[in-house]
Amino acid sequence: MNLKTTVLGQTYQFRDLKEVFAKANEEKSGDQLAGIAAADSRERVAAKQVLADLTLADIRNHPLVPAEEDEVSRVIEAGINEKIYQEVKNWSVAELREYILSHRAGDSELKRISRGLSSEMIAASAKLMSNLDLVTAAAKIRNISHCNIAIGQAGVLAARVQPNHPADNVQGIKAAIYEGLSYGSGDAVIGINPVIDTADSVKDILLMTKEVMNKWDIPTQNCVLAHVTTQMRAIRQGAPADLIFQSLAGSEEGNRAFGIDVALLDEADELIRKEGTATGPNYWYFETGQGSELSAEAHFGVDQLTMESRCYGLARKYKPFIVNTVVGFIGPEYLYDSRQVIRAGLEDHYMGKMHGLPMGCDVCYTNHMKVDQNDMDNLGVLLSAAGVNFVIGVAMADDVMLNYQSTSFHDIAAFREVLGLRPAPAFEKWLEKMGIMENGKLTAIAGDPTIFM
Amino acid sequence: MEQQLDMLVDKVVAELQKKLTEMARQTGHPKEQKHDEAAAHETAGEEQPVVAEEPVRMAQVPHPKWQEGLVELLDSTPARIGVWRTGVRPLTKTMLQLRRDHAAAVDAVYGEVSQPLLDEFSLFTVETQYDNTENYLKRPDMGRILNDEGVRLLQERCQKRPQVQIVVSDGLSASAVDANLRDVLPSLMDSLKSYGLTCGTSFFVKGGRVASMDHIGELLQPEVLVLLIGERPGLVTAHSMSAYMCYRPRKGMVESERTVISNIHRQGTSPIEAGAHIGTILSKMLEQKASGVKLVL
């Protein structure tokens, strides 16, 4: 394994694969905080050059996080199809990048090769891609999933309605749901982040959302994004949940900080299959985001992009209905400004898609980042062009419970209109029945939440 | 000082004018309007650091199916609903309101606590190793340690081993300190007095993180410490403050050893109530010799 190269007359000798991986990343404040980032552009390109010539076998044979020490590594290893891996193991990362971007590789070819790749190999390919490479590659992959309805088809952009309320007021949550539906959002999920993490509270919100869905015959799915154990208690008490939710980290230690492990996810998986209310076969909603492993001091000195890719390796075990990276939520110590957030959003979406996941993105920022709503407009358009399965819809992008900004119901309507995208087919039919949409366009009554009263 | 005061008065007047023009242009919900008027009077009457205006919420849907229903929906949530649209984009006023609220939040992060306010409470300033705001945001570890000058100042000017140590810090919102300190601090002092507790030398930490209390704890060795610090600003309010409390703070404390009251602002836990509440919690910490999850409240 050659870890040495020369760039612009200067020779670089890297210590190990971990160092090459970290330094080959585009600039991120999180890698700098971890003390593993490239010192300057020249060192960054040197690392990319070294990485380009490494083979996929080099990556597999030098694990960044040893399987003996980490169950996420074991899940990723166990998921690799050996026959397909044998076909590609002598490819360099450069060859992998070029194959993925070539006209030879369409949707089904990429889905097939994905089964022979580890999360680290997919991360390596992302490190050699420009932003437009990431868009181009991801746009080829359509990962369709089905819970009560199917989303992810070509030409479809779905949206989660995120009707959070600072005190979990059920009427207040309902009001924001009506607003979202009236703009044509809500096909991915009606999903609420609760303030109060108790089974009773989760149950109340699940019951209310189910009631709204039944009353208006809405083809979608409900979810309350409490801790998985709280949702499990609520479901065991008879709460109607179509989806079960959990945040994931890319290491066993990181997941421990989230209060979960693979055994618990397995248990929840069994429960939602037995006692969930949806059609299926996809019942999971996962969220991820670069930086959470470092935040929990559970990153093994590995860069945040690679750790993020490992989240997807874990997620694919459970064949989720939706996965999204909450890309700008964690804060400026991981992604400092709009440049870094936009880059990370495109990386995460690409890596998720390459794992075969129905990938969405919470295009978002907190107020202490050097980002504003214009940057979200940009990333939203880029991801919509890249074929993102869904984005998040919040009233005027302002989440009054989580105190951050995402994309708005207006934004989703605009992404669809500008790029010729449509809601999920079943949901669009319903929008037409309700008179909210006609031939893919919002009608004159769209935007009036009282049509649901 | 006089110059700063003049600037402050100018700001208040400008703010008031802005409000009056805005009110004149509005023909909305009478309740909202009255509320705004009250706020304007309040601002005029007191020479306070200017805090952002309350968002004016009015349903914009021109021909709703049910007008009363729309008011009911708006009353049930602070979310920006019923805002209407032009094509698929928001109306200009709605868009500008969002930008205005974001500006307040950004200013809270990049702003500075008013010096006259700190002088009023005789709080001297020490700094952490944060260096500048960009670095503060990128390197939370540096906001947890005082710089050498800060260490020297504490050793020179602060009473050692006090029963209660009060520390104020800007954290992620300077305007949280501006908006709440004048209420929270006197009520906290009254509360401490009523419990017969004594207080060391209070001071202000610029560029502080929550865990700066550990370093301060090592230096001054108080029985209990309370850190009043600006929270990460949201759009509904950029002026929210938290009080982090700890029994015998020292290096290596974990989060679960701290007790916290968050959401201290006018629309949340009122700063006056919070001050009294903090006093009660500190007295319980002294009684039980514990804080965080071990403290029984």
PDB file of N, CA, C and O in Angstrom, chain A residues 185-214:
ATOM      1  N   SER A 185     -47.198  19.296   0.898  1.00  0.00           N
ATOM      2  CA  SER A 185     -46.148  18.553   1.597  1.00  0.00           C
ATOM      3  C   SER A 185     -46.779  17.446   2.450  1.00  0.00           C
ATOM      4  O   SER A 185     -47.955  17.530   2.793  1.00  0.00           O
ATOM      5  N   GLY A 186     -45.961  16.459   2.829  1.00  0.00           N
ATOM      6  CA  GLY A 186     -46.436  15.430   3.748  1.00  0.00           C
ATOM      7  C   GLY A 186     -46.449  14.030   3.172  1.00  0.00           C
ATOM      8  O   GLY A 186     -46.891  13.089   3.830  1.00  0.00           O
ATOM      9  N   ASP A 187     -45.947  13.853   1.940  1.00  0.00           N
ATOM     10  CA  ASP A 187     -45.962  12.506   1.362  1.00  0.00           C
ATOM     11  C   ASP A 187     -44.899  11.593   1.959  1.00  0.00           C
ATOM     12  O   ASP A 187     -45.101  10.377   2.036  1.00  0.00           O
ATOM     13  N   ALA A 188     -43.763  12.132   2.399  1.00  0.00           N
ATOM     14  CA  ALA A 188     -42.729  11.271   2.987  1.00  0.00           C
ATOM     15  C   ALA A 188     -43.193  10.788   4.359  1.00  0.00           C
ATOM     16  O   ALA A 188     -43.144   9.600   4.662  1.00  0.00           O
ATOM     17  N   VAL A 189     -43.634  11.706   5.178  1.00  0.00           N
ATOM     18  CA  VAL A 189     -44.086  11.346   6.524  1.00  0.00           C
ATOM     19  C   VAL A 189     -44.656  12.597   7.189  1.00  0.00           C
ATOM     20  O   VAL A 189     -44.269  13.719   6.855  1.00  0.00           O
ATOM     21  N   ILE A 190     -45.596  12.384   8.104  1.00  0.00           N
ATOM     22  CA  ILE A 190     -45.954  13.441   9.043  1.00  0.00           C
ATOM     23  C   ILE A 190     -45.188  13.073  10.307  1.00  0.00           C
ATOM     24  O   ILE A 190     -45.529  12.102  10.986  1.00  0.00           O
ATOM     25  N   GLY A 191     -44.121  13.794  10.576  1.00  0.00           N
ATOM     26  CA  GLY A 191     -43.204  13.393  11.646  1.00  0.00           C
ATOM     27  C   GLY A 191     -42.968  14.500  12.640  1.00  0.00           C
ATOM     28  O   GLY A 191     -42.562  15.598  12.259  1.00  0.00           O
ATOM     29  N   ILE A 192     -43.221  14.208  13.910  1.00  0.00           N
ATOM     30  CA  ILE A 192     -43.121  15.225  14.954  1.00  0.00           C
ATOM     31  C   ILE A 192     -41.955  14.917  15.889  1.00  0.00           C
ATOM     32  O   ILE A 192     -41.817  13.801  16.378  1.00  0.00           O
ATOM     33  N   ASN A 193     -41.123  15.915  16.162  1.00  0.00           N
ATOM     34  CA  ASN A 193     -40.116  15.806  17.223  1.00  0.00           C
ATOM     35  C   ASN A 193     -40.785  16.255  18.514  1.00  0.00           C
ATOM     36  O   ASN A 193     -41.165  17.411  18.630  1.00  0.00           O
ATOM     37  N   PRO A 194     -40.923  15.352  19.467  1.00  0.00           N
ATOM     38  CA  PRO A 194     -41.612  15.757  20.692  1.00  0.00           C
ATOM     39  C   PRO A 194     -40.668  16.459  21.665  1.00  0.00           C
ATOM     40  O   PRO A 194     -39.468  16.227  21.654  1.00  0.00           O
ATOM     41  N   VAL A 195     -41.241  17.336  22.495  1.00  0.00           N
ATOM     42  CA  VAL A 195     -40.467  17.953  23.573  1.00  0.00           C
ATOM     43  C   VAL A 195     -40.380  16.963  24.734  1.00  0.00           C
ATOM     44  O   VAL A 195     -39.337  16.786  25.347  1.00  0.00           O
ATOM     45  N   ILE A 196     -41.523  16.342  24.998  1.00  0.00           N
ATOM     46  CA  ILE A 196     -41.626  15.454  26.156  1.00  0.00           C
ATOM     47  C   ILE A 196     -41.453  14.015  25.688  1.00  0.00           C
ATOM     48  O   ILE A 196     -42.257  13.503  24.908  1.00  0.00           O
ATOM     49  N   ASP A 197     -40.380  13.389  26.154  1.00  0.00           N
ATOM     50  CA  ASP A 197     -40.057  12.052  25.693  1.00  0.00           C
ATOM     51  C   ASP A 197     -40.709  11.003  26.601  1.00  0.00           C
ATOM     52  O   ASP A 197     -40.014  10.293  27.319  1.00  0.00           O
ATOM     53  N   THR A 198     -42.034  10.945  26.609  1.00  0.00           N
ATOM     54  CA  THR A 198     -42.712   9.904  27.392  1.00  0.00           C
ATOM     55  C   THR A 198     -43.654   9.141  26.475  1.00  0.00           C
ATOM     56  O   THR A 198     -44.132   9.664  25.472  1.00  0.00           O
ATOM     57  N   ALA A 199     -43.943   7.888  26.863  1.00  0.00           N
ATOM     58  CA  ALA A 199     -44.793   7.028  26.044  1.00  0.00           C
ATOM     59  C   ALA A 199     -46.185   7.629  25.882  1.00  0.00           C
ATOM     60  O   ALA A 199     -46.762   7.592  24.792  1.00  0.00           O
ATOM     61  N   ASP A 200     -46.720   8.230  26.933  1.00  0.00           N
ATOM     62  CA  ASP A 200     -48.066   8.813  26.857  1.00  0.00           C
ATOM     63  C   ASP A 200     -48.134   9.932  25.839  1.00  0.00           C
ATOM     64  O   ASP A 200     -49.066  10.012  25.036  1.00  0.00           O
ATOM     65  N   SER A 201     -47.141  10.813  25.920  1.00  0.00           N
ATOM     66  CA  SER A 201     -47.102  11.947  25.011  1.00  0.00           C
ATOM     67  C   SER A 201     -46.948  11.474  23.563  1.00  0.00           C
ATOM     68  O   SER A 201     -47.621  11.970  22.654  1.00  0.00           O
ATOM     69  N   VAL A 202     -46.055  10.502  23.350  1.00  0.00           N
ATOM     70  CA  VAL A 202     -45.846   9.949  22.009  1.00  0.00           C
ATOM     71  C   VAL A 202     -47.146   9.335  21.493  1.00  0.00           C
ATOM     72  O   VAL A 202     -47.550   9.533  20.338  1.00  0.00           O
ATOM     73  N   LYS A 203     -47.818   8.635  22.377  1.00  0.00           N
ATOM     74  CA  LYS A 203     -49.079   7.978  22.004  1.00  0.00           C
ATOM     75  C   LYS A 203     -50.134   9.013  21.600  1.00  0.00           C
ATOM     76  O   LYS A 203     -50.807   8.846  20.574  1.00  0.00           O
ATOM     77  N   ASP A 204     -50.260  10.065  22.382  1.00  0.00           N
ATOM     78  CA  ASP A 204     -51.233  11.120  22.058  1.00  0.00           C
ATOM     79  C   ASP A 204     -50.999  11.681  20.655  1.00  0.00           C
ATOM     80  O   ASP A 204     -51.938  11.886  19.892  1.00  0.00           O
ATOM     81  N   ILE A 205     -49.728  11.946  20.351  1.00  0.00           N
ATOM     82  CA  ILE A 205     -49.416  12.554  19.048  1.00  0.00           C
ATOM     83  C   ILE A 205     -49.638  11.547  17.914  1.00  0.00           C
ATOM     84  O   ILE A 205     -50.153  11.893  16.850  1.00  0.00           O
ATOM     85  N   LEU A 206     -49.280  10.290  18.152  1.00  0.00           N
ATOM     86  CA  LEU A 206     -49.509   9.269  17.121  1.00  0.00           C
ATOM     87  C   LEU A 206     -51.009   9.109  16.859  1.00  0.00           C
ATOM     88  O   LEU A 206     -51.446   9.002  15.710  1.00  0.00           O
ATOM     89  N   LEU A 207     -51.798   9.110  17.927  1.00  0.00           N
ATOM     90  CA  LEU A 207     -53.254   8.972  17.778  1.00  0.00           C
ATOM     91  C   LEU A 207     -53.833  10.135  16.982  1.00  0.00           C
ATOM     92  O   LEU A 207     -54.638   9.936  16.074  1.00  0.00           O
ATOM     93  N   MET A 208     -53.382  11.353  17.329  1.00  0.00           N
ATOM     94  CA  MET A 208     -53.904  12.530  16.629  1.00  0.00           C
ATOM     95  C   MET A 208     -53.559  12.486  15.134  1.00  0.00           C
ATOM     96  O   MET A 208     -54.411  12.725  14.286  1.00  0.00           O
ATOM     97  N   THR A 209     -52.273  12.147  14.834  1.00  0.00           N
ATOM     98  CA  THR A 209     -51.879  12.140  13.418  1.00  0.00           C
ATOM     99  C   THR A 209     -52.644  11.053  12.651  1.00  0.00           C
ATOM    100  O   THR A 209     -53.069  11.269  11.514  1.00  0.00           O
ATOM    101  N   LYS A 210     -52.837   9.905  13.281  1.00  0.00           N
ATOM    102  CA  LYS A 210     -53.602   8.819  12.642  1.00  0.00           C
ATOM    103  C   LYS A 210     -55.033   9.272  12.364  1.00  0.00           C
ATOM    104  O   LYS A 210     -55.599   8.992  11.308  1.00  0.00           O
ATOM    105  N   GLU A 211     -55.591   9.999  13.348  1.00  0.00           N
ATOM    106  CA  GLU A 211     -56.963  10.477  13.209  1.00  0.00           C
ATOM    107  C   GLU A 211     -57.092  11.421  12.002  1.00  0.00           C
ATOM    108  O   GLU A 211     -58.014  11.297  11.199  1.00  0.00           O
ATOM    109  N   VAL A 212     -56.134  12.350  11.887  1.00  0.00           N
ATOM    110  CA  VAL A 212     -56.140  13.269  10.746  1.00  0.00           C
ATOM    111  C   VAL A 212     -56.005  12.485   9.438  1.00  0.00           C
ATOM    112  O   VAL A 212     -56.733  12.720   8.466  1.00  0.00           O
ATOM    113  N   MET A 213     -55.080  11.524   9.425  1.00  0.00           N
ATOM    114  CA  MET A 213     -54.875  10.712   8.217  1.00  0.00           C
ATOM    115  C   MET A 213     -56.143   9.958   7.829  1.00  0.00           C
ATOM    116  O   MET A 213     -56.508   9.893   6.653  1.00  0.00           O
ATOM    117  N   ASN A 214     -56.822   9.393   8.835  1.00  0.00           N
ATOM    118  CA  ASN A 214     -58.040   8.626   8.556  1.00  0.00           C
ATOM    119  C   ASN A 214     -59.187   9.528   8.106  1.00  0.00           C
ATOM    120  O   ASN A 214     -59.899   9.217   7.173  1.00  0.00           O
TER     121      ASN A 214
END
